[in-house]
Coordinates of C-alpha atoms and ligand atoms in Angstrom, one line a residue:
M1 CA 40.5 -2.5 2.7
A2 CA 39.6 -5.5 4.8
K3 CA 41.8 -5.9 7.9
G4 CA 44.9 -8.0 7.3
I5 CA 44.6 -8.1 3.5
T6 CA 47.3 -6.3 1.4
K7 CA 45.8 -4.3 -1.5
R8 CA 46.1 -5.8 -5.0
S9 CA 47.8 -2.6 -6.2
E10 CA 50.5 -2.9 -3.6
D11 CA 51.4 -6.6 -3.9
Y12 CA 49.2 -8.9 -5.9
A13 CA 50.9 -12.1 -4.7
Q14 CA 50.6 -11.1 -1.1
W15 CA 47.0 -10.0 -1.6
Y16 CA 46.2 -13.5 -2.9
T17 CA 47.9 -15.3 0.1
D18 CA 46.3 -12.9 2.7
L19 CA 42.9 -13.5 1.1
V20 CA 43.2 -17.3 1.1
L21 CA 44.3 -17.3 4.8
R22 CA 41.9 -14.6 6.1
A23 CA 38.8 -15.9 4.3
E24 CA 39.7 -19.3 5.9
L25 CA 39.8 -21.1 2.6
A26 CA 43.1 -22.9 3.3
D27 CA 46.0 -23.0 5.7
Y28 CA 49.6 -24.2 5.6
A29 CA 50.2 -27.8 6.7
P30 CA 53.1 -29.1 8.8
V31 CA 54.7 -30.7 5.7
R32 CA 56.1 -28.0 3.5
G33 CA 54.2 -27.5 0.3
C34 CA 51.0 -29.3 1.6
M35 CA 47.9 -27.4 2.4
V36 CA 44.8 -27.9 4.7
I37 CA 41.6 -27.1 2.8
R38 CA 39.4 -25.5 5.4
P39 CA 35.6 -25.9 5.5
H40 CA 34.9 -22.7 3.5
G41 CA 37.4 -23.7 0.8
Y42 CA 36.2 -27.3 0.8
A43 CA 32.6 -26.2 0.4
I44 CA 33.6 -24.4 -2.8
W45 CA 35.3 -27.5 -4.0
E46 CA 32.2 -29.5 -3.3
K47 CA 30.1 -27.1 -5.4
M48 CA 32.6 -27.5 -8.2
Q49 CA 32.6 -31.3 -7.9
A50 CA 28.8 -31.5 -7.9
A51 CA 28.5 -29.5 -11.1
L52 CA 31.4 -31.3 -12.9
D53 CA 30.3 -34.7 -11.8
R54 CA 26.8 -34.1 -13.2
M55 CA 28.3 -32.9 -16.5
F56 CA 30.6 -36.0 -16.7
K57 CA 27.7 -38.3 -16.1
E58 CA 25.6 -36.5 -18.7
T59 CA 28.3 -37.2 -21.2
G60 CA 28.2 -40.9 -20.4
H61 CA 31.0 -41.3 -17.8
V62 CA 31.0 -43.3 -14.6
N63 CA 33.1 -43.0 -11.5
A64 CA 35.6 -45.6 -10.1
Y65 CA 38.6 -45.7 -7.8
F66 CA 42.1 -46.9 -8.4
P67 CA 44.9 -47.3 -5.8
L68 CA 47.2 -44.6 -4.5
F69 CA 50.3 -46.7 -4.9
I70 CA 51.8 -47.6 -8.2
P71 CA 54.7 -50.1 -8.7
E72 CA 57.9 -48.3 -9.8
S73 CA 58.2 -50.5 -12.9
F74 CA 54.8 -49.2 -14.2
L75 CA 56.1 -45.7 -14.5
H76 CA 59.1 -46.8 -16.5
R77 CA 57.0 -48.5 -19.2
E78 CA 56.1 -45.3 -21.0
A79 CA 59.4 -43.5 -21.8
E80 CA 58.1 -39.9 -22.0
H81 CA 55.8 -40.4 -19.0
V82 CA 58.6 -41.5 -16.7
E83 CA 60.9 -38.7 -17.8
G84 CA 58.1 -36.2 -17.2
F85 CA 56.9 -37.5 -13.8
A86 CA 59.5 -39.6 -12.0
P87 CA 61.6 -36.5 -10.8
Q88 CA 58.6 -35.1 -8.9
C89 CA 57.3 -38.3 -7.4
A90 CA 57.2 -39.3 -3.8
V91 CA 58.3 -42.9 -3.4
V92 CA 57.5 -45.4 -0.6
T93 CA 60.4 -47.7 0.1
H94 CA 59.3 -49.3 3.4
G95 CA 56.1 -50.9 4.5
G96 CA 55.2 -52.7 7.7
G97 CA 58.7 -52.1 9.0
K98 CA 60.4 -53.8 6.1
K99 CA 62.1 -52.7 2.9
L100 CA 59.8 -53.3 0.0
E101 CA 61.0 -55.6 -2.8
E102 CA 59.8 -52.9 -5.3
P103 CA 59.4 -49.3 -4.4
L104 CA 55.9 -47.8 -4.7
Y105 CA 55.2 -44.4 -6.3
V106 CA 52.5 -42.3 -4.8
R107 CA 50.4 -41.5 -7.9
P108 CA 51.3 -38.3 -9.6
T109 CA 48.5 -39.2 -12.1
S110 CA 46.9 -42.6 -12.8
E111 CA 47.4 -43.5 -16.4
T112 CA 49.8 -46.4 -15.7
V113 CA 47.8 -48.2 -13.1
I114 CA 44.6 -47.7 -15.0
W115 CA 46.0 -49.0 -18.2
Y116 CA 47.4 -52.0 -16.5
M117 CA 43.8 -52.8 -15.3
Y118 CA 42.3 -52.0 -18.7
G119 CA 44.6 -54.7 -20.1
K120 CA 42.7 -57.2 -18.0
W121 CA 39.3 -55.8 -18.9
I122 CA 39.5 -55.3 -22.7
Q123 CA 39.5 -58.1 -25.3
S124 CA 37.3 -57.0 -28.1
Y125 CA 35.7 -53.9 -29.6
R126 CA 32.5 -55.0 -27.7
D127 CA 34.4 -54.0 -24.5
L128 CA 34.8 -50.4 -25.8
P129 CA 34.5 -47.6 -25.1
I130 CA 35.4 -47.5 -21.4
L131 CA 34.5 -44.0 -19.9
I132 CA 35.8 -43.8 -16.3
N133 CA 36.4 -40.9 -14.1
Q134 CA 38.1 -40.9 -10.7
W135 CA 37.9 -38.3 -7.9
A136 CA 41.2 -38.5 -6.0
N137 CA 44.3 -36.9 -4.5
V138 CA 47.7 -36.9 -6.3
V139 CA 51.2 -36.0 -5.1
R140 CA 53.8 -34.1 -7.1
W141 CA 56.9 -33.0 -5.2
E142 CA 56.8 -29.3 -6.1
M143 CA 59.7 -27.1 -5.2
R144 CA 57.9 -23.8 -5.2
T145 CA 54.3 -24.0 -4.0
R146 CA 51.4 -21.6 -3.5
L147 CA 48.1 -22.3 -1.8
F148 CA 45.6 -23.9 -4.3
L149 CA 47.7 -23.0 -7.3
R150 CA 50.6 -25.4 -6.8
T151 CA 50.7 -27.8 -3.8
T152 CA 52.5 -31.0 -3.3
E153 CA 49.3 -32.9 -2.7
F154 CA 46.1 -31.8 -4.4
L155 CA 42.6 -33.0 -5.1
W156 CA 41.4 -33.5 -8.7
Q157 CA 39.4 -35.6 -11.0
E158 CA 41.0 -37.6 -13.8
G159 CA 39.0 -39.1 -16.6
H160 CA 40.6 -42.1 -18.4
T161 CA 38.8 -43.4 -21.5
A162 CA 39.5 -46.3 -23.9
H163 CA 38.4 -46.3 -27.5
A164 CA 38.4 -48.4 -30.7
S165 CA 39.7 -45.7 -33.0
M166 CA 41.9 -42.6 -33.1
E167 CA 38.9 -40.5 -34.3
E168 CA 36.8 -41.6 -31.3
A169 CA 39.6 -40.7 -28.9
E170 CA 40.1 -37.3 -30.5
E171 CA 36.3 -36.7 -30.3
E172 CA 36.4 -37.6 -26.6
A173 CA 39.4 -35.3 -25.8
L174 CA 37.6 -32.4 -27.5
R175 CA 34.2 -33.2 -25.9
M176 CA 35.8 -33.0 -22.4
L177 CA 37.7 -29.9 -23.3
N178 CA 34.3 -28.4 -24.1
V179 CA 32.8 -29.6 -20.8
Y180 CA 35.7 -27.8 -19.0
R181 CA 35.0 -24.7 -21.1
T182 CA 31.3 -24.7 -20.3
F183 CA 32.0 -25.2 -16.6
A184 CA 34.6 -22.3 -16.5
E185 CA 32.2 -20.0 -18.3
E186 CA 28.8 -20.9 -16.8
Y187 CA 29.8 -21.7 -13.2
M188 CA 33.1 -19.9 -12.6
A189 CA 32.1 -16.9 -14.7
L190 CA 35.5 -17.2 -16.2
P191 CA 36.1 -16.7 -20.0
V192 CA 38.7 -19.1 -21.3
I193 CA 40.7 -19.6 -24.5
V194 CA 40.5 -23.2 -25.7
G195 CA 43.5 -24.5 -27.6
Q196 CA 46.2 -27.1 -28.2
K197 CA 49.5 -27.2 -26.4
T198 CA 52.8 -27.2 -28.2
E199 CA 55.0 -30.3 -28.4
L200 CA 57.1 -28.7 -25.6
E201 CA 54.1 -28.0 -23.3
K202 CA 52.1 -31.2 -23.9
F203 CA 51.4 -33.9 -21.3
A204 CA 54.2 -36.5 -20.9
G205 CA 53.0 -39.4 -23.0
A206 CA 50.3 -37.6 -25.0
V207 CA 49.8 -37.3 -28.7
R208 CA 48.0 -34.0 -28.3
T209 CA 47.2 -32.0 -25.2
Y210 CA 44.4 -29.4 -25.2
S211 CA 43.8 -26.8 -22.4
I212 CA 41.6 -24.0 -21.3
E213 CA 43.5 -20.8 -20.4
A214 CA 42.2 -17.9 -18.3
L215 CA 43.6 -14.5 -17.5
T216 CA 44.1 -13.3 -13.9
Q217 CA 43.7 -9.8 -12.6
D218 CA 47.5 -9.3 -12.6
K219 CA 47.4 -10.2 -16.3
R220 CA 49.0 -13.6 -16.2
A221 CA 47.7 -16.8 -17.8
I222 CA 46.4 -19.6 -15.7
Q223 CA 45.8 -23.1 -17.1
A224 CA 42.5 -24.2 -15.7
G225 CA 42.1 -27.7 -17.2
T226 CA 43.7 -30.1 -19.7
S227 CA 42.5 -32.9 -21.9
H228 CA 44.8 -35.3 -23.7
N229 CA 44.5 -37.6 -26.7
L230 CA 47.0 -40.3 -25.7
G231 CA 46.7 -42.2 -28.9
Q232 CA 48.0 -45.8 -28.5
N233 CA 51.0 -44.8 -26.3
F234 CA 49.7 -46.3 -23.0
A235 CA 48.1 -49.3 -24.7
K236 CA 51.5 -50.1 -26.2
A237 CA 53.3 -49.6 -22.9
F238 CA 50.9 -52.0 -21.1
N239 CA 50.2 -54.2 -24.1
V240 CA 46.4 -53.5 -24.2
T241 CA 45.0 -54.8 -27.5
F242 CA 41.5 -55.6 -28.8
L243 CA 40.0 -57.6 -31.6
N244 CA 38.5 -55.0 -34.0
K245 CA 35.4 -55.6 -36.1
N246 CA 37.6 -57.1 -38.9
N247 CA 38.9 -59.6 -36.4
E248 CA 42.3 -58.0 -36.3
L249 CA 44.3 -57.3 -33.1
E250 CA 44.8 -53.6 -32.6
Y251 CA 46.2 -51.4 -29.7
V252 CA 43.5 -49.5 -27.8
Y253 CA 43.2 -45.7 -28.1
A254 CA 43.1 -43.5 -25.0
T255 CA 42.3 -40.1 -23.5
S256 CA 42.8 -38.6 -20.1
W257 CA 41.6 -35.2 -18.8
G258 CA 41.6 -33.4 -15.5
V259 CA 40.9 -30.4 -13.4
S260 CA 42.1 -29.8 -9.8
T261 CA 41.7 -27.7 -6.7
R262 CA 43.8 -25.2 -8.7
L263 CA 40.5 -24.0 -10.1
I264 CA 39.8 -22.4 -6.7
G265 CA 43.0 -20.4 -7.1
A266 CA 41.9 -19.3 -10.6
L267 CA 38.4 -18.4 -9.2
I268 CA 39.9 -16.2 -6.5
M269 CA 42.3 -14.5 -8.9
A270 CA 39.5 -13.8 -11.5
H271 CA 37.0 -12.0 -9.4
S272 CA 38.0 -11.1 -5.8
D273 CA 38.9 -7.7 -4.6
D274 CA 40.6 -5.8 -1.7
Q275 CA 37.6 -6.5 0.6
G276 CA 38.1 -10.3 0.1
L277 CA 36.5 -13.1 -1.8
V278 CA 34.0 -12.4 -4.7
L279 CA 32.3 -15.6 -5.7
P280 CA 30.0 -16.3 -8.7
P281 CA 26.7 -17.2 -7.1
R282 CA 26.6 -20.7 -8.6
L283 CA 29.7 -21.7 -6.7
A284 CA 29.0 -19.8 -3.5
P285 CA 28.5 -22.2 -0.5
I286 CA 26.3 -19.6 1.1
E287 CA 24.3 -17.5 -1.4
V288 CA 22.6 -15.1 0.9
V289 CA 23.2 -14.0 4.5
I290 CA 20.6 -12.2 6.6
V291 CA 22.0 -9.8 9.2
P292 CA 19.6 -8.5 11.8
I293 CA 20.3 -5.1 13.3
Y294 CA 19.1 -4.1 16.8
R295 CA 20.2 -2.4 20.1
T296 CA 17.5 -3.2 22.7
E297 CA 16.1 -6.6 23.7
E298 CA 12.7 -5.5 22.4
E299 CA 14.2 -4.6 19.0
R300 CA 16.0 -7.9 19.0
Q301 CA 12.8 -9.9 19.4
Q302 CA 10.9 -7.9 16.7
V303 CA 13.7 -7.9 14.2
L304 CA 14.6 -11.6 14.7
S305 CA 11.0 -12.7 14.3
V306 CA 10.8 -11.0 10.9
A307 CA 14.3 -12.2 9.9
E308 CA 13.3 -15.8 10.8
K309 CA 10.1 -15.5 8.7
L310 CA 12.2 -14.2 5.8
A311 CA 14.7 -17.0 6.1
T312 CA 11.9 -19.6 6.0
Q313 CA 10.6 -18.0 2.8
L314 CA 14.0 -18.0 1.1
R315 CA 15.3 -21.4 2.3
P316 CA 13.5 -23.7 -0.1
S317 CA 15.4 -22.3 -3.1
L318 CA 18.5 -20.7 -1.6
T319 CA 21.5 -21.6 0.5
L320 CA 21.1 -19.2 3.4
K321 CA 22.7 -18.2 6.7
L322 CA 20.8 -16.2 9.3
D323 CA 23.6 -14.6 11.3
D324 CA 22.0 -14.1 14.7
R325 CA 25.2 -14.1 16.8
D326 CA 25.0 -11.7 19.8
T327 CA 28.7 -11.7 20.3
V328 CA 29.7 -9.4 17.4
T329 CA 28.3 -6.2 15.9
P330 CA 26.5 -5.9 12.6
G331 CA 29.5 -4.1 11.1
F332 CA 31.8 -6.9 12.1
K333 CA 29.3 -9.4 10.4
F334 CA 29.2 -7.2 7.2
N335 CA 33.0 -7.3 6.9
E336 CA 33.2 -11.0 7.6
W337 CA 30.6 -12.1 5.0
E338 CA 32.2 -9.7 2.5
L339 CA 35.6 -11.3 3.2
K340 CA 34.0 -14.7 2.7
G341 CA 32.3 -13.7 -0.6
V342 CA 28.6 -14.2 0.2
P343 CA 27.0 -12.8 -3.0
V344 CA 24.0 -11.1 -1.3
R345 CA 23.4 -9.7 2.1
V346 CA 20.0 -8.8 3.5
E347 CA 20.0 -6.3 6.4
I348 CA 16.9 -5.8 8.6
G349 CA 16.8 -3.2 11.4
P350 CA 14.0 -1.4 13.4
R351 CA 13.6 1.4 10.8
D352 CA 13.2 -1.2 8.0
L353 CA 10.5 -2.9 10.0
E354 CA 8.6 0.4 10.2
K355 CA 8.7 0.6 6.4
Q356 CA 8.1 -3.2 6.0
Q357 CA 11.3 -3.5 4.0
A358 CA 14.8 -4.9 4.1
V359 CA 18.0 -3.7 2.6
L360 CA 19.8 -5.8 -0.1
A361 CA 23.6 -5.4 -0.5
R362 CA 25.3 -6.9 -3.5
R363 CA 28.9 -8.2 -2.9
D364 CA 30.6 -7.4 -6.2
T365 CA 29.3 -3.9 -6.8
G366 CA 28.7 -2.9 -3.1
E367 CA 25.3 -1.6 -4.3
K368 CA 22.6 -1.3 -1.5
R369 CA 18.9 -1.0 -2.1
P370 CA 15.7 -1.1 0.1
V371 CA 13.2 -3.8 -1.0
P372 CA 9.7 -4.3 0.3
L373 CA 9.6 -7.5 2.4
P374 CA 7.2 -9.5 0.1
Q375 CA 9.6 -8.8 -2.8
V376 CA 12.8 -9.9 -1.1
R377 CA 12.8 -13.5 -2.4
G378 CA 12.3 -12.5 -6.0
R379 CA 14.8 -9.7 -5.8
V380 CA 17.5 -11.9 -4.2
E381 CA 17.0 -14.5 -7.0
T382 CA 17.3 -11.9 -9.8
T383 CA 20.3 -10.3 -8.1
L384 CA 22.1 -13.6 -8.0
E385 CA 21.4 -14.2 -11.7
A386 CA 22.6 -10.7 -12.6
M387 CA 25.7 -11.1 -10.6
Q388 CA 26.6 -14.4 -12.2
Q389 CA 26.2 -12.8 -15.6
D390 CA 28.0 -9.5 -14.8
L391 CA 31.0 -11.2 -13.3
Y392 CA 31.5 -13.1 -16.6
E393 CA 31.0 -10.0 -18.7
R394 CA 33.4 -8.0 -16.6
A395 CA 36.1 -10.7 -16.8
L396 CA 35.5 -11.0 -20.6
A397 CA 35.9 -7.2 -21.0
F398 CA 39.1 -7.3 -18.9
R399 CA 40.5 -10.1 -21.0
E400 CA 39.7 -8.3 -24.2
A401 CA 41.3 -5.1 -23.0
N402 CA 44.4 -7.1 -22.1
T403 CA 44.8 -9.1 -25.3
F404 CA 47.2 -7.6 -27.8
P405 CA 48.1 -8.6 -31.4
V406 CA 51.9 -8.0 -31.8
D407 CA 54.0 -8.2 -34.9
T408 CA 57.6 -7.5 -34.0
Y409 CA 59.8 -9.0 -31.2
Q410 CA 60.4 -5.5 -29.9
E411 CA 56.7 -4.8 -29.5
F412 CA 56.3 -8.3 -28.0
Q413 CA 58.9 -7.6 -25.3
E414 CA 57.6 -4.0 -24.6
I415 CA 54.0 -5.0 -24.2
L416 CA 54.9 -8.0 -22.1
A417 CA 57.0 -5.8 -19.8
E418 CA 54.6 -2.8 -19.6
K419 CA 51.2 -4.4 -19.8
G420 CA 51.3 -8.2 -19.5
G421 CA 48.2 -10.0 -20.7
F422 CA 47.7 -12.3 -23.7
L423 CA 49.9 -11.6 -26.7
L424 CA 48.7 -12.9 -30.1
A425 CA 51.8 -13.4 -32.2
H426 CA 53.0 -15.5 -35.2
W427 CA 55.3 -18.4 -34.4
C428 CA 57.1 -20.7 -36.8
G429 CA 56.2 -24.0 -35.1
D430 CA 59.8 -24.7 -34.0
S431 CA 60.4 -25.8 -30.4
A432 CA 63.9 -24.2 -30.3
C433 CA 62.4 -20.9 -31.2
E434 CA 59.7 -21.3 -28.6
L435 CA 62.3 -22.2 -25.9
A436 CA 64.4 -19.1 -26.9
I437 CA 61.4 -16.8 -26.5
Q438 CA 60.7 -18.4 -23.2
E439 CA 64.2 -17.9 -22.0
E440 CA 64.5 -14.3 -23.3
T441 CA 61.0 -13.1 -22.1
K442 CA 59.7 -15.6 -19.5
A443 CA 56.5 -15.9 -21.7
T444 CA 55.3 -19.3 -22.8
I445 CA 53.0 -20.3 -25.6
R446 CA 49.8 -20.9 -23.7
C447 CA 48.1 -22.6 -26.6
L448 CA 47.4 -22.7 -30.4
P449 CA 43.8 -21.4 -30.1
L450 CA 41.3 -23.8 -31.8
E451 CA 39.1 -20.9 -32.9
A452 CA 41.8 -18.7 -34.5
S453 CA 41.5 -18.0 -38.2
E454 CA 44.2 -18.7 -40.7
E455 CA 46.4 -15.6 -41.3
A456 CA 49.8 -15.6 -43.2
G457 CA 52.6 -14.0 -41.2
E458 CA 56.1 -14.2 -40.0
C459 CA 57.4 -15.7 -36.7
V460 CA 57.8 -12.9 -34.2
R461 CA 61.3 -14.0 -33.3
C462 CA 62.9 -15.7 -36.3
G463 CA 60.9 -14.4 -39.2
K464 CA 60.1 -17.8 -40.8
P465 CA 56.6 -18.1 -42.3
S466 CA 53.6 -18.9 -40.0
S467 CA 50.0 -19.5 -40.9
R468 CA 48.3 -18.3 -37.7
R469 CA 48.8 -16.5 -34.4
V470 CA 49.3 -18.3 -31.1
V471 CA 48.7 -17.1 -27.5
F472 CA 51.8 -16.1 -25.5
A473 CA 51.7 -15.0 -21.8
K474 CA 53.5 -15.2 -18.5
A475 CA 51.8 -17.9 -16.6
Y476 CA 51.1 -19.2 -13.1
Ligands
ZN1 ZN1 60.5 -18.9 -35.0

């Protein structure tokens, strides 16, 4: 166990908090519920941003920036939206020492201000589609917060698109859901279930909400991204119409979609261990660290000279750190880089020099192997690829081992209490029944999986007919 980190088996929640603080990913801010993202945590966010931004651009999107402040009246234009968001908004009532004529909401999300602007920019079908993404911060006054998972202010991206038809909007919402899924699987090494949210769980103001859902090591669900088909709701609220090809006025169709710094919480919960952070190589700010080992000054010079040569060979293709600090021992360095989740460590000492080799240590398995010096670069690269793949396979096997079809309410409650995980159960489609299950068991419907097959059954609680299973879990 790393110093200062509670074991997962003792207290999973405390393990998570200890890890975030000790690995220097984030720290508590002076304002309750806010967090400081420290350089190591921010570097992970930058890797995520870079990959996602590239994927957004490859699917035709462009970036823009809209203001932080939203007039109070805007939020009130869409009835469900104001009901969903107003209670958790921060409101600015004074500016420049004077009371404002109209209070300003600090954005909890930007649909309202963006659709106000789209009203100025859209006249005809020729102005469509608009495919804009924004990287920004948002504020939601949360009562119970946890570093990365739920904070009062967080960083995210929000895509806001405008379309000429419902079909196009639906296609876009599903396209972006799929982008999120690809990102989760290929970069985060995180298997996810893609599905539709129930009426009760959908975004305030959406026609349909889709999400990707992952399973944490303590067998709870974590929503990792959402994509909404907003239909014409925001266009109606902001009176945004366009002349269609038949020269008729029609309201514009919309989508919005987002992921946030919560992804870092999901990433930690998916792969990390009692030694600290375990990062999939594609999101690791430092892929490989070289630790020279020596006692005498003569050894130091010999080892460092080889270590520097090795670093030069590796640097063109890898993000690398040569840890040549004299102030701490090699053992201290090993622990620190394990804590911070560097995927591969290369150790070089005097005995390795005699054999013209280095020792490669892999973070997730702890495996250590000697490698002849000329082969180090190739071996580091294959190890990183293998680790990326193995982390995904391990997480997938874990999810499969913790996904249970259940057919009776008794079985549902027993498995939920004893094992947790994803429960696949029939549900009648009634919100009242969904709410009752939630109150009685604390489990929510995570989604109606898009890839589930039709299967006749009976609602696990009320016995009414159902045509397919949905995914229940306790969630973060
Ligand atoms: Zn029911």
